[in-house]
Amino acid sequence: MSQIKIYANQSTIQQHRITLSNAIHQALVTTLEYPQDKRFHRFIAFTQDDFIYPVDRSDFYTIIEISMFSGRQTETKKRLIQQIFSNIQDQCGISPQDIEITIFETPKENWGIRGKNADELQLNYKISI
């Protein structure tokens, strides 16, 4: 399970919402062997006044937070981050300089999904990769 939050200026989200979603999801599918039909993305848009960031970032500055079950190997998570950078640059034209990614890992027993704790669910994808 992965929940994705994408924070950016309103104009960036309006211009790139679908391509950002596709770029991120494609990286999850490719790197984590995540099911194609499991897409959980939330876009949080800010006005220019409500989104303060360093001067060495452009107006396309975007923060991506990934919440997922713990259990993936360090190298797998590094590949995921690099694939997201690459996909966003290729598909959206947004420089990796303007992207920040954070992965938050939580044990399955700390997630409630479809009326159960996630550690009680039968998953159709691997966690330990």
PDB file of C-alpha atoms in Angstrom:
ATOM      1  CA  MET A   1       0.000   0.000   0.000  1.00  0.00           C
ATOM      2  CA  SER A   2       1.273   3.441  -0.890  1.00  0.00           C
ATOM      3  CA  GLN A   3      -0.462   6.743  -0.297  1.00  0.00           C
ATOM      4  CA  ILE A   4       1.022   9.689  -2.189  1.00  0.00           C
ATOM      5  CA  LYS A   5       0.709  13.392  -1.318  1.00  0.00           C
ATOM      6  CA  ILE A   6       1.898  15.929  -3.882  1.00  0.00           C
ATOM      7  CA  TYR A   7       2.356  19.523  -2.686  1.00  0.00           C
ATOM      8  CA  ALA A   8       2.949  22.324  -5.185  1.00  0.00           C
ATOM      9  CA  ASN A   9       1.812  25.716  -6.418  1.00  0.00           C
ATOM     10  CA  GLN A  10      -1.714  25.744  -7.835  1.00  0.00           C
ATOM     11  CA  SER A  11      -0.392  26.555 -11.294  1.00  0.00           C
ATOM     12  CA  THR A  12       1.992  23.583 -11.244  1.00  0.00           C
ATOM     13  CA  ILE A  13      -0.752  21.188 -10.198  1.00  0.00           C
ATOM     14  CA  GLN A  14      -3.191  22.579 -12.764  1.00  0.00           C
ATOM     15  CA  GLN A  15      -0.608  22.194 -15.519  1.00  0.00           C
ATOM     16  CA  HIS A  16       0.878  18.819 -14.520  1.00  0.00           C
ATOM     17  CA  ARG A  17      -1.666  16.937 -12.350  1.00  0.00           C
ATOM     18  CA  ILE A  18      -2.184  13.981 -14.721  1.00  0.00           C
ATOM     19  CA  THR A  19       1.440  13.716 -15.877  1.00  0.00           C
ATOM     20  CA  LEU A  20       2.741  13.950 -12.291  1.00  0.00           C
ATOM     21  CA  SER A  21       0.322  11.241 -11.209  1.00  0.00           C
ATOM     22  CA  ASN A  22       1.326   9.038 -14.138  1.00  0.00           C
ATOM     23  CA  ALA A  23       5.065   9.615 -13.593  1.00  0.00           C
ATOM     24  CA  ILE A  24       4.870   8.742  -9.897  1.00  0.00           C
ATOM     25  CA  HIS A  25       2.581   5.753 -10.377  1.00  0.00           C
ATOM     26  CA  GLN A  26       4.724   4.375 -13.209  1.00  0.00           C
ATOM     27  CA  ALA A  27       7.738   4.469 -10.849  1.00  0.00           C
ATOM     28  CA  LEU A  28       5.789   2.578  -8.162  1.00  0.00           C
ATOM     29  CA  VAL A  29       4.642  -0.055 -10.647  1.00  0.00           C
ATOM     30  CA  THR A  30       8.104  -0.495 -12.152  1.00  0.00           C
ATOM     31  CA  THR A  31      10.249  -0.314  -9.022  1.00  0.00           C
ATOM     32  CA  LEU A  32       7.998  -1.743  -6.311  1.00  0.00           C
ATOM     33  CA  GLU A  33       6.111  -4.127  -8.622  1.00  0.00           C
ATOM     34  CA  TYR A  34       3.002  -2.337  -7.435  1.00  0.00           C
ATOM     35  CA  PRO A  35      -0.370  -3.229  -9.027  1.00  0.00           C
ATOM     36  CA  GLN A  36      -1.352  -0.968 -11.920  1.00  0.00           C
ATOM     37  CA  ASP A  37      -4.842  -0.447 -10.482  1.00  0.00           C
ATOM     38  CA  LYS A  38      -3.692   0.744  -7.023  1.00  0.00           C
ATOM     39  CA  ARG A  39      -3.368   4.519  -7.348  1.00  0.00           C
ATOM     40  CA  PHE A  40      -3.851   6.669  -4.237  1.00  0.00           C
ATOM     41  CA  HIS A  41      -2.730  10.245  -5.011  1.00  0.00           C
ATOM     42  CA  ARG A  42      -3.729  13.472  -3.284  1.00  0.00           C
ATOM     43  CA  PHE A  43      -2.786  16.861  -4.641  1.00  0.00           C
ATOM     44  CA  ILE A  44      -2.423  19.763  -2.238  1.00  0.00           C
ATOM     45  CA  ALA A  45      -2.284  23.074  -4.101  1.00  0.00           C
ATOM     46  CA  PHE A  46      -0.939  26.274  -2.589  1.00  0.00           C
ATOM     47  CA  THR A  47      -1.260  29.899  -3.548  1.00  0.00           C
ATOM     48  CA  GLN A  48       2.036  31.665  -4.120  1.00  0.00           C
ATOM     49  CA  ASP A  49       1.705  33.325  -0.677  1.00  0.00           C
ATOM     50  CA  ASP A  50       1.151  30.002   1.125  1.00  0.00           C
ATOM     51  CA  PHE A  51       4.086  28.057  -0.310  1.00  0.00           C
ATOM     52  CA  ILE A  52       7.466  29.382   0.745  1.00  0.00           C
ATOM     53  CA  TYR A  53      10.569  27.643  -0.564  1.00  0.00           C
ATOM     54  CA  PRO A  54      14.265  28.418  -1.158  1.00  0.00           C
ATOM     55  CA  VAL A  55      15.238  30.889  -3.871  1.00  0.00           C
ATOM     56  CA  ASP A  56      17.209  28.198  -5.719  1.00  0.00           C
ATOM     57  CA  ARG A  57      13.922  26.413  -6.571  1.00  0.00           C
ATOM     58  CA  SER A  58      11.568  27.455  -9.359  1.00  0.00           C
ATOM     59  CA  ASP A  59       7.803  27.946  -9.284  1.00  0.00           C
ATOM     60  CA  PHE A  60       7.570  24.228 -10.220  1.00  0.00           C
ATOM     61  CA  TYR A  61       8.960  23.241  -6.803  1.00  0.00           C
ATOM     62  CA  THR A  62       7.090  20.086  -5.731  1.00  0.00           C
ATOM     63  CA  ILE A  63       7.158  17.999  -2.558  1.00  0.00           C
ATOM     64  CA  ILE A  64       6.169  14.332  -2.783  1.00  0.00           C
ATOM     65  CA  GLU A  65       5.434  12.327   0.360  1.00  0.00           C
ATOM     66  CA  ILE A  66       5.050   8.566   0.063  1.00  0.00           C
ATOM     67  CA  SER A  67       3.482   6.640   2.945  1.00  0.00           C
ATOM     68  CA  MET A  68       3.888   2.895   2.564  1.00  0.00           C
ATOM     69  CA  PHE A  69       4.188  -0.361   4.446  1.00  0.00           C
ATOM     70  CA  SER A  70       7.647  -0.981   5.861  1.00  0.00           C
ATOM     71  CA  GLY A  71       9.693  -3.869   4.509  1.00  0.00           C
ATOM     72  CA  ARG A  72      11.312  -2.727   1.262  1.00  0.00           C
ATOM     73  CA  GLN A  73      15.087  -2.886   0.933  1.00  0.00           C
ATOM     74  CA  THR A  74      17.148   0.312   0.981  1.00  0.00           C
ATOM     75  CA  GLU A  75      18.280  -0.181  -2.625  1.00  0.00           C
ATOM     76  CA  THR A  76      14.677  -0.630  -3.765  1.00  0.00           C
ATOM     77  CA  LYS A  77      13.677   2.670  -2.135  1.00  0.00           C
ATOM     78  CA  LYS A  78      16.683   4.434  -3.688  1.00  0.00           C
ATOM     79  CA  ARG A  79      15.685   3.100  -7.126  1.00  0.00           C
ATOM     80  CA  LEU A  80      12.129   4.311  -6.550  1.00  0.00           C
ATOM     81  CA  ILE A  81      13.282   7.832  -5.709  1.00  0.00           C
ATOM     82  CA  GLN A  82      15.604   7.974  -8.730  1.00  0.00           C
ATOM     83  CA  GLN A  83      12.860   6.626 -11.014  1.00  0.00           C
ATOM     84  CA  ILE A  84      10.431   9.293  -9.792  1.00  0.00           C
ATOM     85  CA  PHE A  85      13.014  12.028 -10.461  1.00  0.00           C
ATOM     86  CA  SER A  86      13.647  10.648 -13.930  1.00  0.00           C
ATOM     87  CA  ASN A  87       9.968  10.130 -14.828  1.00  0.00           C
ATOM     88  CA  ILE A  88       8.958  13.614 -13.709  1.00  0.00           C
ATOM     89  CA  GLN A  89      11.787  15.226 -15.627  1.00  0.00           C
ATOM     90  CA  ASP A  90      11.004  13.204 -18.783  1.00  0.00           C
ATOM     91  CA  GLN A  91       7.211  13.443 -18.631  1.00  0.00           C
ATOM     92  CA  CYS A  92       6.641  16.869 -17.028  1.00  0.00           C
ATOM     93  CA  GLY A  93       9.837  18.745 -17.794  1.00  0.00           C
ATOM     94  CA  ILE A  94      10.303  19.540 -14.101  1.00  0.00           C
ATOM     95  CA  SER A  95      13.931  19.454 -12.990  1.00  0.00           C
ATOM     96  CA  PRO A  96      15.009  17.133 -10.155  1.00  0.00           C
ATOM     97  CA  GLN A  97      16.303  20.348  -8.517  1.00  0.00           C
ATOM     98  CA  ASP A  98      12.622  21.259  -8.002  1.00  0.00           C
ATOM     99  CA  ILE A  99      11.516  17.893  -6.578  1.00  0.00           C
ATOM    100  CA  GLU A 100      11.788  16.670  -2.989  1.00  0.00           C
ATOM    101  CA  ILE A 101      10.685  13.162  -2.057  1.00  0.00           C
ATOM    102  CA  THR A 102      10.196  11.693   1.399  1.00  0.00           C
ATOM    103  CA  ILE A 103       9.250   8.085   2.120  1.00  0.00           C
ATOM    104  CA  PHE A 104       7.417   7.364   5.377  1.00  0.00           C
ATOM    105  CA  GLU A 105       7.286   3.676   6.286  1.00  0.00           C
ATOM    106  CA  THR A 106       4.769   2.239   8.712  1.00  0.00           C
ATOM    107  CA  PRO A 107       4.232  -1.359   9.855  1.00  0.00           C
ATOM    108  CA  LYS A 108       1.166  -2.978   8.310  1.00  0.00           C
ATOM    109  CA  GLU A 109      -0.520  -3.353  11.693  1.00  0.00           C
ATOM    110  CA  ASN A 110      -0.669   0.463  11.907  1.00  0.00           C
ATOM    111  CA  TRP A 111      -2.861   0.748   8.780  1.00  0.00           C
ATOM    112  CA  GLY A 112      -6.619   0.258   8.666  1.00  0.00           C
ATOM    113  CA  ILE A 113      -7.893  -0.726   5.203  1.00  0.00           C
ATOM    114  CA  ARG A 114     -11.324  -1.924   4.117  1.00  0.00           C
ATOM    115  CA  GLY A 115     -12.407  -2.564   7.725  1.00  0.00           C
ATOM    116  CA  LYS A 116      -9.308  -4.544   8.755  1.00  0.00           C
ATOM    117  CA  ASN A 117      -5.784  -4.003   9.935  1.00  0.00           C
ATOM    118  CA  ALA A 118      -3.493  -4.305   6.928  1.00  0.00           C
ATOM    119  CA  ASP A 119      -1.513  -7.130   8.537  1.00  0.00           C
ATOM    120  CA  GLU A 120      -4.710  -9.226   8.317  1.00  0.00           C
ATOM    121  CA  LEU A 121      -5.208  -8.602   4.583  1.00  0.00           C
ATOM    122  CA  GLN A 122      -4.109 -10.787   1.694  1.00  0.00           C
ATOM    123  CA  LEU A 123      -2.116  -8.481  -0.597  1.00  0.00           C
ATOM    124  CA  ASN A 124      -1.724  -8.952  -4.347  1.00  0.00           C
ATOM    125  CA  TYR A 125       1.812  -7.513  -4.366  1.00  0.00           C
ATOM    126  CA  LYS A 126       5.134  -8.043  -2.597  1.00  0.00           C
ATOM    127  CA  ILE A 127       6.476  -5.921   0.232  1.00  0.00           C
ATOM    128  CA  SER A 128       9.899  -7.510   0.748  1.00  0.00           C
ATOM    129  CA  ILE A 129      11.616  -6.506  -2.484  1.00  0.00           C
TER     130      ILE A 129
END
